[in-house]
mmCIF file of C-alpha atoms in Angstrom:
data_model
loop_
_atom_site.group_PDB
_atom_site.id
_atom_site.type_symbol
_atom_site.label_atom_id
_atom_site.label_comp_id
_atom_site.label_asym_id
_atom_site.label_seq_id
_atom_site.Cartn_x
_atom_site.Cartn_y
_atom_site.Cartn_z
ATOM 1 C CA MET K 1 24.432 9.872 30.961
ATOM 2 C CA ALA K 2 21.305 10.361 32.814
ATOM 3 C CA ARG K 3 18.819 12.829 31.424
ATOM 4 C CA GLN K 4 18.419 15.952 33.493
ATOM 5 C CA GLN K 5 14.972 16.587 34.891
ATOM 6 C CA ASN K 6 14.167 19.946 33.285
ATOM 7 C CA ALA K 7 15.738 19.280 29.837
ATOM 8 C CA PRO K 8 13.169 19.066 27.040
ATOM 9 C CA ASP K 9 12.067 15.369 26.482
ATOM 10 C CA PRO K 10 13.420 14.477 23.002
ATOM 11 C CA SER K 11 10.668 12.057 22.332
ATOM 12 C CA ARG K 12 8.123 14.481 23.018
ATOM 13 C CA ARG K 13 9.828 17.072 20.804
ATOM 14 C CA SER K 14 9.874 14.423 18.108
ATOM 15 C CA GLU K 15 6.333 13.794 18.416
ATOM 16 C CA GLN K 16 5.603 17.627 18.228
ATOM 17 C CA SER K 17 7.571 17.983 15.076
ATOM 18 C CA ARG K 18 5.962 14.802 13.465
ATOM 19 C CA THR K 19 2.489 16.351 14.094
ATOM 20 C CA ALA K 20 3.504 19.688 12.797
ATOM 21 C CA ILE K 21 5.053 18.140 9.591
ATOM 22 C CA LEU K 22 1.846 15.947 9.193
ATOM 23 C CA THR K 23 -0.413 19.036 9.640
ATOM 24 C CA ALA K 24 1.667 21.054 7.274
ATOM 25 C CA ALA K 25 1.643 18.428 4.646
ATOM 26 C CA ALA K 26 -2.118 17.896 4.663
ATOM 27 C CA GLY K 27 -2.684 21.654 4.696
ATOM 28 C CA LEU K 28 -0.524 22.159 1.865
ATOM 29 C CA VAL K 29 -1.937 19.498 -0.268
ATOM 30 C CA ALA K 30 -5.577 20.894 0.168
ATOM 31 C CA GLU K 31 -4.396 24.405 -0.559
ATOM 32 C CA ILE K 32 -2.000 24.135 -3.568
ATOM 33 C CA GLY K 33 -2.408 20.609 -4.746
ATOM 34 C CA PHE K 34 -0.128 17.507 -4.371
ATOM 35 C CA GLY K 35 1.868 18.389 -7.571
ATOM 36 C CA LYS K 36 3.196 21.785 -6.119
ATOM 37 C CA VAL K 37 3.873 20.540 -2.664
ATOM 38 C CA THR K 38 7.599 20.069 -1.824
ATOM 39 C CA ILE K 39 9.554 18.839 1.005
ATOM 40 C CA GLU K 40 10.827 22.494 1.280
ATOM 41 C CA LYS K 41 7.381 23.872 1.685
ATOM 42 C CA ILE K 42 6.456 21.279 4.305
ATOM 43 C CA ALA K 43 9.526 22.024 6.313
ATOM 44 C CA ALA K 44 9.117 25.809 6.115
ATOM 45 C CA ARG K 45 5.533 25.631 7.171
ATOM 46 C CA ALA K 46 6.229 23.087 9.977
ATOM 47 C CA GLY K 47 9.209 25.223 11.268
ATOM 48 C CA VAL K 48 11.558 22.384 10.988
ATOM 49 C CA GLY K 49 14.721 21.665 8.703
ATOM 50 C CA LYS K 50 14.429 19.495 5.767
ATOM 51 C CA GLN K 51 16.730 16.891 7.205
ATOM 52 C CA THR K 52 14.091 16.420 10.047
ATOM 53 C CA ILE K 53 11.625 15.299 7.427
ATOM 54 C CA TYR K 54 14.090 13.105 5.511
ATOM 55 C CA ARG K 55 15.134 11.427 8.794
ATOM 56 C CA TRP K 56 11.608 10.001 9.026
ATOM 57 C CA TRP K 57 10.258 9.941 5.605
ATOM 58 C CA PRO K 58 12.000 8.952 2.264
ATOM 59 C CA SER K 59 9.778 11.064 0.024
ATOM 60 C CA LYS K 60 7.191 13.795 -0.324
ATOM 61 C CA GLY K 61 4.681 10.975 -1.159
ATOM 62 C CA ALA K 62 5.546 9.074 2.061
ATOM 63 C CA VAL K 63 4.851 12.229 4.135
ATOM 64 C CA VAL K 64 1.636 13.128 2.493
ATOM 65 C CA PHE K 65 0.363 9.551 2.665
ATOM 66 C CA ASP K 66 1.090 9.358 6.389
ATOM 67 C CA ALA K 67 -0.824 12.741 6.846
ATOM 68 C CA PHE K 68 -3.844 11.162 5.236
ATOM 69 C CA LEU K 69 -3.549 8.022 7.300
ATOM 70 C CA ALA K 70 -3.315 10.270 10.489
ATOM 71 C CA ALA K 71 -6.395 12.275 9.413
ATOM 72 C CA ASN K 72 -8.263 9.036 8.854
ATOM 73 C CA GLU K 73 -7.251 7.552 12.093
ATOM 74 C CA ASN K 74 -8.538 10.419 14.028
ATOM 75 C CA ALA K 75 -11.887 10.312 12.232
ATOM 76 C CA SER K 76 -12.593 6.573 12.417
ATOM 77 C CA GLY K 77 -10.434 5.053 15.101
ATOM 78 C CA GLY K 78 -10.295 1.668 13.404
ATOM 79 C CA LEU K 79 -11.350 -0.266 10.267
ATOM 80 C CA ALA K 80 -14.169 -2.592 10.293
ATOM 81 C CA LEU K 81 -17.041 -3.715 7.998
ATOM 82 C CA PRO K 82 -20.717 -3.656 9.201
ATOM 83 C CA ASP K 83 -22.259 -6.901 10.067
ATOM 84 C CA THR K 84 -26.028 -6.506 10.283
ATOM 85 C CA GLY K 85 -26.403 -10.337 9.216
ATOM 86 C CA ASP K 86 -27.593 -8.992 5.818
ATOM 87 C CA LEU K 87 -24.485 -9.388 3.462
ATOM 88 C CA GLY K 88 -25.923 -7.527 0.560
ATOM 89 C CA ALA K 89 -26.863 -4.641 2.832
ATOM 90 C CA ASP K 90 -23.517 -4.443 4.514
ATOM 91 C CA LEU K 91 -21.579 -4.548 1.128
ATOM 92 C CA ARG K 92 -24.015 -1.950 -0.307
ATOM 93 C CA THR K 93 -23.045 0.349 2.669
ATOM 94 C CA VAL K 94 -19.333 -0.008 2.151
ATOM 95 C CA LEU K 95 -19.398 0.256 -1.603
ATOM 96 C CA ARG K 96 -21.703 3.271 -1.748
ATOM 97 C CA LEU K 97 -19.310 4.972 0.933
ATOM 98 C CA THR K 98 -16.262 4.031 -1.453
ATOM 99 C CA ALA K 99 -17.928 5.337 -4.535
ATOM 100 C CA LEU K 100 -18.872 8.537 -2.676
ATOM 101 C CA GLU K 101 -15.393 9.269 -1.628
ATOM 102 C CA LEU K 102 -13.998 8.456 -5.043
ATOM 103 C CA ASP K 103 -16.547 10.786 -6.530
ATOM 104 C CA ASP K 104 -15.700 13.705 -4.329
ATOM 105 C CA PRO K 105 -13.595 16.169 -6.500
ATOM 106 C CA ALA K 106 -11.623 17.149 -3.315
ATOM 107 C CA PHE K 107 -10.455 13.494 -2.998
ATOM 108 C CA ASP K 108 -10.102 13.076 -6.733
ATOM 109 C CA ARG K 109 -7.174 15.397 -7.275
ATOM 110 C CA THR K 110 -5.219 14.133 -4.319
ATOM 111 C CA GLY K 111 -6.303 10.580 -4.748
ATOM 112 C CA ARG K 112 -4.981 10.499 -8.405
ATOM 113 C CA ALA K 113 -1.641 12.081 -7.423
ATOM 114 C CA LEU K 114 -1.135 9.628 -4.664
ATOM 115 C CA THR K 115 -2.179 6.747 -6.763
ATOM 116 C CA ALA K 116 0.354 7.875 -9.426
ATOM 117 C CA GLU K 117 3.270 7.947 -6.617
ATOM 118 C CA VAL K 118 2.084 4.578 -5.263
ATOM 119 C CA LEU K 119 2.173 2.888 -8.650
ATOM 120 C CA THR K 120 5.677 3.912 -9.559
ATOM 121 C CA ASP K 121 7.344 3.858 -6.113
ATOM 122 C CA PRO K 122 7.723 0.226 -4.731
ATOM 123 C CA ASP K 123 8.492 1.405 -1.291
ATOM 124 C CA LEU K 124 5.490 3.682 -1.174
ATOM 125 C CA LEU K 125 3.242 0.819 -2.533
ATOM 126 C CA ARG K 126 4.394 -1.414 0.273
ATOM 127 C CA GLU K 127 3.733 1.222 2.843
ATOM 128 C CA TYR K 128 0.148 1.753 1.300
ATOM 129 C CA ARG K 129 -0.425 -1.944 1.215
ATOM 130 C CA GLN K 130 0.544 -2.456 4.869
ATOM 131 C CA ARG K 131 -1.075 0.575 6.377
ATOM 132 C CA LEU K 132 -4.315 0.928 4.339
ATOM 133 C CA LEU K 133 -5.056 -1.576 1.563
ATOM 134 C CA ASP K 134 -4.245 -4.924 3.170
ATOM 135 C CA PRO K 135 -6.334 -4.048 6.401
ATOM 136 C CA LEU K 136 -9.215 -2.977 4.146
ATOM 137 C CA LEU K 137 -9.288 -6.127 2.058
ATOM 138 C CA GLU K 138 -8.582 -8.155 5.203
ATOM 139 C CA VAL K 139 -11.785 -6.768 7.017
ATOM 140 C CA THR K 140 -13.809 -7.370 3.699
ATOM 141 C CA ARG K 141 -12.484 -10.881 3.570
ATOM 142 C CA ASP K 142 -13.583 -11.322 7.273
ATOM 143 C CA ARG K 143 -17.081 -10.260 6.469
ATOM 144 C CA LEU K 144 -17.366 -12.442 3.501
ATOM 145 C CA ARG K 145 -15.949 -15.369 5.374
ATOM 146 C CA ALA K 146 -18.695 -14.949 8.058
ATOM 147 C CA ALA K 147 -21.130 -14.977 5.222
ATOM 148 C CA ARG K 148 -19.706 -18.116 3.598
ATOM 149 C CA ASP K 149 -19.709 -19.885 6.998
ATOM 150 C CA ALA K 150 -23.445 -18.926 7.451
ATOM 151 C CA GLY K 151 -24.213 -20.445 3.992
ATOM 152 C CA GLN K 152 -24.864 -16.996 2.230
ATOM 153 C CA LEU K 153 -21.905 -17.478 -0.183
ATOM 154 C CA ARG K 154 -21.010 -20.809 -1.990
ATOM 155 C CA ALA K 155 -18.774 -23.008 -0.012
ATOM 156 C CA ASP K 156 -15.999 -22.842 -2.655
ATOM 157 C CA ALA K 157 -16.172 -18.942 -2.999
ATOM 158 C CA ASP K 158 -12.623 -17.466 -3.371
ATOM 159 C CA LEU K 159 -12.435 -14.476 -1.049
ATOM 160 C CA ASP K 160 -9.307 -12.949 -2.694
ATOM 161 C CA LEU K 161 -11.336 -13.051 -6.011
ATOM 162 C CA ALA K 162 -14.290 -11.603 -4.245
ATOM 163 C CA VAL K 163 -12.768 -8.511 -2.842
ATOM 164 C CA GLU K 164 -11.164 -7.851 -6.112
ATOM 165 C CA LEU K 165 -14.589 -8.220 -7.925
ATOM 166 C CA LEU K 166 -15.887 -5.823 -5.422
ATOM 167 C CA TYR K 167 -13.348 -3.064 -5.438
ATOM 168 C CA GLY K 168 -11.814 -3.457 -8.912
ATOM 169 C CA PRO K 169 -14.673 -2.300 -11.064
ATOM 170 C CA LEU K 170 -15.086 0.919 -8.870
ATOM 171 C CA TYR K 171 -11.421 1.676 -8.964
ATOM 172 C CA TYR K 172 -11.174 0.955 -12.827
ATOM 173 C CA ARG K 173 -14.115 3.334 -13.454
ATOM 174 C CA TRP K 174 -12.824 5.990 -11.076
ATOM 175 C CA LEU K 175 -9.255 6.006 -12.496
ATOM 176 C CA HIS K 176 -10.394 6.119 -16.171
ATOM 177 C CA GLY K 177 -13.450 8.347 -15.734
ATOM 178 C CA LEU K 178 -15.636 5.801 -17.254
ATOM 179 C CA GLY K 179 -19.057 6.680 -15.739
ATOM 180 C CA PRO K 180 -20.830 7.888 -12.640
ATOM 181 C CA LEU K 181 -19.787 6.601 -9.234
ATOM 182 C CA ASP K 182 -22.947 6.593 -7.246
ATOM 183 C CA ALA K 183 -25.062 4.351 -4.979
ATOM 184 C CA GLY K 184 -26.755 2.728 -8.021
ATOM 185 C CA TYR K 185 -23.358 1.672 -9.399
ATOM 186 C CA ALA K 186 -22.362 0.451 -6.089
ATOM 187 C CA ASP K 187 -25.463 -1.516 -5.851
ATOM 188 C CA GLN K 188 -25.046 -3.060 -9.263
ATOM 189 C CA VAL K 189 -21.541 -4.240 -8.481
ATOM 190 C CA VAL K 190 -22.649 -5.830 -5.145
ATOM 191 C CA ALA K 191 -25.645 -7.673 -6.935
ATOM 192 C CA ALA K 192 -23.211 -8.923 -9.628
ATOM 193 C CA VAL K 193 -20.750 -10.200 -7.034
ATOM 194 C CA LEU K 194 -23.519 -11.900 -4.891
ATOM 195 C CA GLY K 195 -24.957 -13.351 -8.141
ATOM 196 C CA ALA K 196 -21.569 -14.849 -9.040
ATOM 197 C CA LEU K 197 -20.608 -16.226 -5.591
ATOM 198 C CA GLY K 198 -23.890 -16.322 -3.730
ATOM 199 C CA GLY K 199 -24.972 -19.586 -1.807
ATOM 200 C CA MET O 1 4.692 30.418 -54.872
ATOM 201 C CA ALA O 2 4.820 27.252 -56.763
ATOM 202 C CA ARG O 3 6.782 24.565 -55.195
ATOM 203 C CA GLN O 4 10.050 23.484 -57.072
ATOM 204 C CA GLN O 5 9.901 19.815 -58.531
ATOM 205 C CA ASN O 6 13.326 18.824 -56.885
ATOM 206 C CA ALA O 7 12.664 20.392 -53.460
ATOM 207 C CA PRO O 8 12.203 17.841 -50.654
ATOM 208 C CA ASP O 9 8.653 17.053 -49.988
ATOM 209 C CA PRO O 10 7.707 18.682 -46.611
ATOM 210 C CA SER O 11 5.028 16.258 -45.682
ATOM 211 C CA ARG O 12 7.332 13.191 -46.431
ATOM 212 C CA ARG O 13 9.960 14.793 -44.249
ATOM 213 C CA SER O 14 7.491 15.366 -41.399
ATOM 214 C CA GLU O 15 6.579 11.740 -41.769
ATOM 215 C CA GLN O 16 10.246 10.726 -41.513
ATOM 216 C CA SER O 17 10.713 12.891 -38.421
ATOM 217 C CA ARG O 18 7.714 11.568 -36.806
ATOM 218 C CA THR O 19 8.669 7.931 -37.228
ATOM 219 C CA ALA O 20 12.358 8.699 -36.177
ATOM 220 C CA ILE O 21 10.936 10.327 -32.952
ATOM 221 C CA LEU O 22 8.531 7.441 -32.059
ATOM 222 C CA THR O 23 11.376 4.983 -32.668
ATOM 223 C CA ALA O 24 13.652 6.841 -30.542
ATOM 224 C CA ALA O 25 11.082 7.170 -27.843
ATOM 225 C CA ALA O 26 10.210 3.491 -27.801
ATOM 226 C CA GLY O 27 13.924 2.578 -27.894
ATOM 227 C CA LEU O 28 14.711 4.845 -24.976
ATOM 228 C CA VAL O 29 11.922 3.627 -22.825
ATOM 229 C CA ALA O 30 12.991 0.047 -23.365
ATOM 230 C CA GLU O 31 16.640 0.789 -22.651
ATOM 231 C CA ILE O 32 16.624 3.229 -19.693
ATOM 232 C CA GLY O 33 13.019 3.279 -18.481
ATOM 233 C CA PHE O 34 10.315 5.779 -18.741
ATOM 234 C CA GLY O 35 11.390 7.862 -15.712
ATOM 235 C CA LYS O 36 14.788 8.736 -17.211
ATOM 236 C CA VAL O 37 13.413 9.468 -20.671
ATOM 237 C CA THR O 38 13.340 13.173 -21.541
ATOM 238 C CA ILE O 39 12.343 15.194 -24.751
ATOM 239 C CA GLU O 40 15.885 16.195 -24.907
ATOM 240 C CA LYS O 41 17.044 12.540 -25.167
ATOM 241 C CA ILE O 42 14.300 11.708 -27.771
ATOM 242 C CA ALA O 43 15.254 14.696 -29.791
ATOM 243 C CA ALA O 44 19.022 13.927 -29.759
ATOM 244 C CA ARG O 45 18.475 10.204 -30.707
ATOM 245 C CA ALA O 46 15.917 11.045 -33.363
ATOM 246 C CA GLY O 47 18.064 13.798 -34.826
ATOM 247 C CA VAL O 48 15.600 16.484 -34.436
ATOM 248 C CA GLY O 49 15.175 19.656 -32.341
ATOM 249 C CA LYS O 50 13.122 19.603 -29.173
ATOM 250 C CA GLN O 51 10.891 22.154 -30.878
ATOM 251 C CA THR O 52 10.018 19.791 -33.475
ATOM 252 C CA ILE O 53 8.689 17.306 -30.943
ATOM 253 C CA TYR O 54 6.838 19.939 -28.967
ATOM 254 C CA ARG O 55 5.084 21.029 -32.339
ATOM 255 C CA TRP O 56 3.361 17.620 -32.393
ATOM 256 C CA TRP O 57 3.251 16.447 -28.765
ATOM 257 C CA PRO O 58 2.530 18.422 -25.591
ATOM 258 C CA SER O 59 4.629 16.199 -23.121
ATOM 259 C CA LYS O 60 6.937 13.254 -22.749
ATOM 260 C CA GLY O 61 4.183 10.987 -21.850
ATOM 261 C CA ALA O 62 2.084 11.968 -25.094
ATOM 262 C CA VAL O 63 5.066 10.896 -27.301
ATOM 263 C CA VAL O 64 5.900 7.695 -25.531
ATOM 264 C CA PHE O 65 2.192 6.686 -25.580
ATOM 265 C CA ASP O 66 2.089 7.290 -29.295
ATOM 266 C CA ALA O 67 5.100 5.203 -29.735
ATOM 267 C CA PHE O 68 3.440 2.272 -27.906
ATOM 268 C CA LEU O 69 0.142 2.733 -30.103
ATOM 269 C CA ALA O 70 2.388 2.737 -33.375
ATOM 270 C CA ALA O 71 4.144 -0.424 -32.221
ATOM 271 C CA ASN O 72 0.815 -2.226 -31.505
ATOM 272 C CA GLU O 73 -0.815 -1.022 -34.800
ATOM 273 C CA ASN O 74 1.918 -2.598 -36.646
ATOM 274 C CA ALA O 75 1.821 -5.881 -34.759
ATOM 275 C CA SER O 76 -1.987 -6.466 -34.901
ATOM 276 C CA GLY O 77 -3.449 -4.171 -37.488
ATOM 277 C CA GLY O 78 -6.875 -3.812 -35.773
ATOM 278 C CA LEU O 79 -8.599 -4.413 -32.530
ATOM 279 C CA ALA O 80 -11.270 -7.209 -32.361
ATOM 280 C CA LEU O 81 -12.404 -10.015 -29.904
ATOM 281 C CA PRO O 82 -12.575 -13.567 -31.077
ATOM 282 C CA ASP O 83 -16.014 -14.943 -31.681
ATOM 283 C CA THR O 84 -16.200 -18.632 -31.757
ATOM 284 C CA GLY O 85 -19.736 -18.700 -30.576
ATOM 285 C CA ASP O 86 -18.443 -19.893 -27.040
ATOM 286 C CA LEU O 87 -18.622 -16.663 -25.012
ATOM 287 C CA GLY O 88 -16.683 -18.238 -22.149
ATOM 288 C CA ALA O 89 -13.909 -19.480 -24.214
ATOM 289 C CA ASP O 90 -13.432 -16.197 -26.065
ATOM 290 C CA LEU O 91 -13.470 -14.321 -22.900
ATOM 291 C CA ARG O 92 -10.883 -16.482 -21.365
ATOM 292 C CA THR O 93 -8.572 -15.967 -24.410
ATOM 293 C CA VAL O 94 -8.857 -12.312 -24.026
ATOM 294 C CA LEU O 95 -8.370 -12.220 -20.294
ATOM 295 C CA ARG O 96 -5.569 -14.794 -20.413
ATOM 296 C CA LEU O 97 -3.694 -12.457 -22.852
ATOM 297 C CA THR O 98 -4.316 -9.403 -20.694
ATOM 298 C CA ALA O 99 -3.027 -11.244 -17.562
ATOM 299 C CA LEU O 100 0.009 -12.482 -19.461
ATOM 300 C CA GLU O 101 0.828 -8.926 -20.836
ATOM 301 C CA LEU O 102 0.282 -7.389 -17.252
ATOM 302 C CA ASP O 103 2.591 -9.946 -15.792
ATOM 303 C CA ASP O 104 5.427 -9.401 -18.169
ATOM 304 C CA PRO O 105 8.257 -7.486 -16.206
ATOM 305 C CA ALA O 106 9.070 -5.450 -19.414
ATOM 306 C CA PHE O 107 5.541 -4.275 -19.618
ATOM 307 C CA ASP O 108 5.082 -3.725 -15.834
ATOM 308 C CA ARG O 109 7.663 -0.952 -15.573
ATOM 309 C CA THR O 110 6.495 0.994 -18.414
ATOM 310 C CA GLY O 111 2.945 0.279 -17.969
ATOM 311 C CA ARG O 112 3.028 1.644 -14.323
ATOM 312 C CA ALA O 113 4.861 4.792 -15.513
ATOM 313 C CA LEU O 114 2.449 5.372 -18.384
ATOM 314 C CA THR O 115 -0.501 4.727 -16.066
ATOM 315 C CA ALA O 116 0.831 7.205 -13.458
ATOM 316 C CA GLU O 117 1.143 9.838 -16.240
ATOM 317 C CA VAL O 118 -2.529 9.038 -17.540
ATOM 318 C CA LEU O 119 -3.838 9.347 -14.196
ATOM 319 C CA THR O 120 -2.582 12.750 -13.384
ATOM 320 C CA ASP O 121 -2.620 14.395 -16.785
ATOM 321 C CA PRO O 122 -6.155 14.932 -18.033
ATOM 322 C CA ASP O 123 -5.135 15.446 -21.647
ATOM 323 C CA LEU O 124 -3.154 12.274 -21.749
ATOM 324 C CA LEU O 125 -6.196 10.404 -20.084
ATOM 325 C CA ARG O 126 -8.478 11.655 -23.107
ATOM 326 C CA GLU O 127 -5.886 10.502 -25.534
ATOM 327 C CA TYR O 128 -5.467 7.205 -23.848
ATOM 328 C CA ARG O 129 -9.327 6.731 -23.685
ATOM 329 C CA GLN O 130 -9.721 7.769 -27.273
ATOM 330 C CA ARG O 131 -6.979 5.735 -28.862
ATOM 331 C CA LEU O 132 -6.747 2.661 -26.760
ATOM 332 C CA LEU O 133 -9.144 2.159 -23.915
ATOM 333 C CA ASP O 134 -12.628 3.065 -25.327
ATOM 334 C CA PRO O 135 -12.012 1.002 -28.500
ATOM 335 C CA LEU O 136 -10.960 -2.126 -26.435
ATOM 336 C CA LEU O 137 -14.120 -1.713 -24.141
ATOM 337 C CA GLU O 138 -16.360 -1.042 -27.264
ATOM 338 C CA VAL O 139 -15.182 -4.447 -28.888
ATOM 339 C CA THR O 140 -15.499 -6.163 -25.577
ATOM 340 C CA ARG O 141 -19.097 -4.831 -25.302
ATOM 341 C CA ASP O 142 -19.812 -5.855 -28.979
ATOM 342 C CA ARG O 143 -18.844 -9.472 -28.233
ATOM 343 C CA LEU O 144 -20.969 -9.407 -25.141
ATOM 344 C CA ARG O 145 -23.839 -7.881 -26.913
ATOM 345 C CA ALA O 146 -23.777 -10.768 -29.491
ATOM 346 C CA ALA O 147 -23.909 -13.165 -26.651
ATOM 347 C CA ARG O 148 -26.827 -11.211 -25.012
ATOM 348 C CA ASP O 149 -28.731 -11.425 -28.223
ATOM 349 C CA ALA O 150 -27.962 -15.098 -28.586
ATOM 350 C CA GLY O 151 -29.536 -15.632 -25.005
ATOM 351 C CA GLN O 152 -26.076 -16.376 -23.348
ATOM 352 C CA LEU O 153 -26.336 -13.521 -21.117
ATOM 353 C CA ARG O 154 -29.317 -12.200 -19.190
ATOM 354 C CA ALA O 155 -31.493 -9.872 -21.358
ATOM 355 C CA ASP O 156 -30.983 -7.121 -18.745
ATOM 356 C CA ALA O 157 -27.253 -7.684 -18.333
ATOM 357 C CA ASP O 158 -25.563 -4.233 -18.131
ATOM 358 C CA LEU O 159 -22.620 -4.224 -20.695
ATOM 359 C CA ASP O 160 -20.845 -1.166 -19.087
ATOM 360 C CA LEU O 161 -20.774 -3.030 -15.857
ATOM 361 C CA ALA O 162 -19.739 -6.256 -17.443
ATOM 362 C CA VAL O 163 -16.691 -4.909 -18.999
ATOM 363 C CA GLU O 164 -15.704 -3.248 -15.677
ATOM 364 C CA LEU O 165 -16.306 -6.616 -13.912
ATOM 365 C CA LEU O 166 -13.964 -8.266 -16.460
ATOM 366 C CA TYR O 167 -11.133 -5.838 -16.607
ATOM 367 C CA GLY O 168 -11.330 -4.019 -13.257
ATOM 368 C CA PRO O 169 -10.117 -7.011 -10.967
ATOM 369 C CA LEU O 170 -7.203 -7.816 -13.246
ATOM 370 C CA TYR O 171 -6.118 -4.148 -13.315
ATOM 371 C CA TYR O 172 -6.691 -3.830 -9.436
ATOM 372 C CA ARG O 173 -4.569 -7.004 -8.847
ATOM 373 C CA TRP O 174 -1.798 -5.799 -11.114
ATOM 374 C CA LEU O 175 -1.466 -2.246 -9.815
ATOM 375 C CA HIS O 176 -1.479 -3.254 -6.233
ATOM 376 C CA GLY O 177 0.566 -6.551 -6.761
ATOM 377 C CA LEU O 178 -2.229 -8.388 -4.852
ATOM 378 C CA GLY O 179 -1.548 -11.908 -6.442
ATOM 379 C CA PRO O 180 -0.406 -13.816 -9.467
ATOM 380 C CA LEU O 181 -1.690 -12.792 -12.915
ATOM 381 C CA ASP O 182 -2.141 -16.143 -14.542
ATOM 382 C CA ALA O 183 -4.583 -18.112 -16.875
ATOM 383 C CA GLY O 184 -6.095 -19.411 -13.629
ATOM 384 C CA TYR O 185 -6.939 -16.119 -12.407
ATOM 385 C CA ALA O 186 -8.216 -14.900 -15.747
ATOM 386 C CA ASP O 187 -10.446 -17.998 -15.931
ATOM 387 C CA GLN O 188 -11.708 -17.402 -12.473
ATOM 388 C CA VAL O 189 -12.885 -13.767 -13.241
ATOM 389 C CA VAL O 190 -14.571 -14.990 -16.486
ATOM 390 C CA ALA O 191 -16.487 -17.707 -14.543
ATOM 391 C CA ALA O 192 -17.599 -15.117 -11.856
ATOM 392 C CA VAL O 193 -18.856 -12.673 -14.456
ATOM 393 C CA LEU O 194 -20.592 -15.359 -16.426
ATOM 394 C CA GLY O 195 -22.170 -16.590 -13.104
ATOM 395 C CA ALA O 196 -23.325 -13.111 -12.377
ATOM 396 C CA LEU O 197 -24.630 -12.224 -15.775
ATOM 397 C CA GLY O 198 -25.144 -15.524 -17.650
ATOM 398 C CA GLY O 199 -28.594 -16.356 -19.288
#
C-alpha cells in the first residue's frame, strides 16, 4: 500500500520518540540518580508507552547508556587522540582529562551505577564495548602505533598491554577510591608506561 | 539476674547462628548465583529468622561478602607475599594466581556480582577495603618496599602507583573481557612494572 502524502512519517515519529526517551532518561538520571530511574518514569516523562521503550532497548541500563552516548556524540563529534608528535604530552592530555572526568562527583554516581550494570549484564557490556570502550582503546592504540613506528616506543611494545597499563590504574583507583585522581597522578602513570615501553 | 548453669550459652548460640548463616550464603551463591540469593533464602536455609541476619548485616551483599572472607580465612590463614629475594619471581607468582582466579568461571559470576555491589554501596566498599583490598595492597607494598630498600627498585619509586600498575591492568582486562587472563599476561605486566620502576 502506498503511503499517503499527508500521513505522519513513521520514521520521523520514531526519531522524535527516540530523542524524547533519551532526553527524559538523561534528565532523570541527573535529577534523581540512576538507582531510582525506572522504565515507567522514563516513559511518563517522554510521553510514550513502556512498550515503545522495550521495543528499542532491553533494559533501563541500555536506555541510560544510549542517552550518555548521544550526549557525548553531540559534544565531541568523534573520537580521536591528539598527535602533536610528542607522545608523552599527548598521553598526559588524555589521561588528565580521564582523571578529571572520573573525579567529577556528578560523573561518579552515574558512572558507578552504569559500571555496575555493565559488569553484570553481558548484553550491556557488549554494547558498551562496541560503542565506547573499543573505539577509545583503538584510537589510543593508533596513537601508540604511530609512536612505535617513529621509534618512540620499543619495537616489540605490546599495544594491548600498553592501553591497559594506561587506563587500568586510573580505573582501579577510581572504583576503589584509593587516592586522588588528578593531573599529577595521570602524569605519573604516563611516565611509568613510557619508562616501561619507551624506545 | 545470675545466669543458670544449664541454660544455653547465648554467645555460643550466636556463633552457631553466624556460622550457619555464612555457610548458607556461600552455598546458595554457588548453587543459584548471587543475583537470585535473597536474605529470605539465606534465613530459611540457615534455620534462623530474617531479623537475626539483619541484626548483624545491613544487606545481602554484606553477608555474602563475609561468607567469602570466612572461606578464605579458613583456606589460607593469613595474607602475605612470597619473598624469595627475587622480586620478579615473587610478583609473577602473585599475579599469575590473581589471573587464574579471575579467569575461573566459578569466580567470575560471583566476582562480578559482588564487584557491582561494592561499587554502588559505599558501606560495602568500606568493608571490602578494610577487610580485603587494603591488606592485599599493604602486603604488596611491603614486598616492594623491601625490594626498594635492597636497590631492586628506583629509590624514588612510588609504591601506591606501583601496586595500581600491577593490579589495575588485570582488573581492567577482567571486568571488560578484553583478553586472556593467563600466566603470559601476568608476566608481561610484571615485566612492564619492573621496566618502569626497576633500579
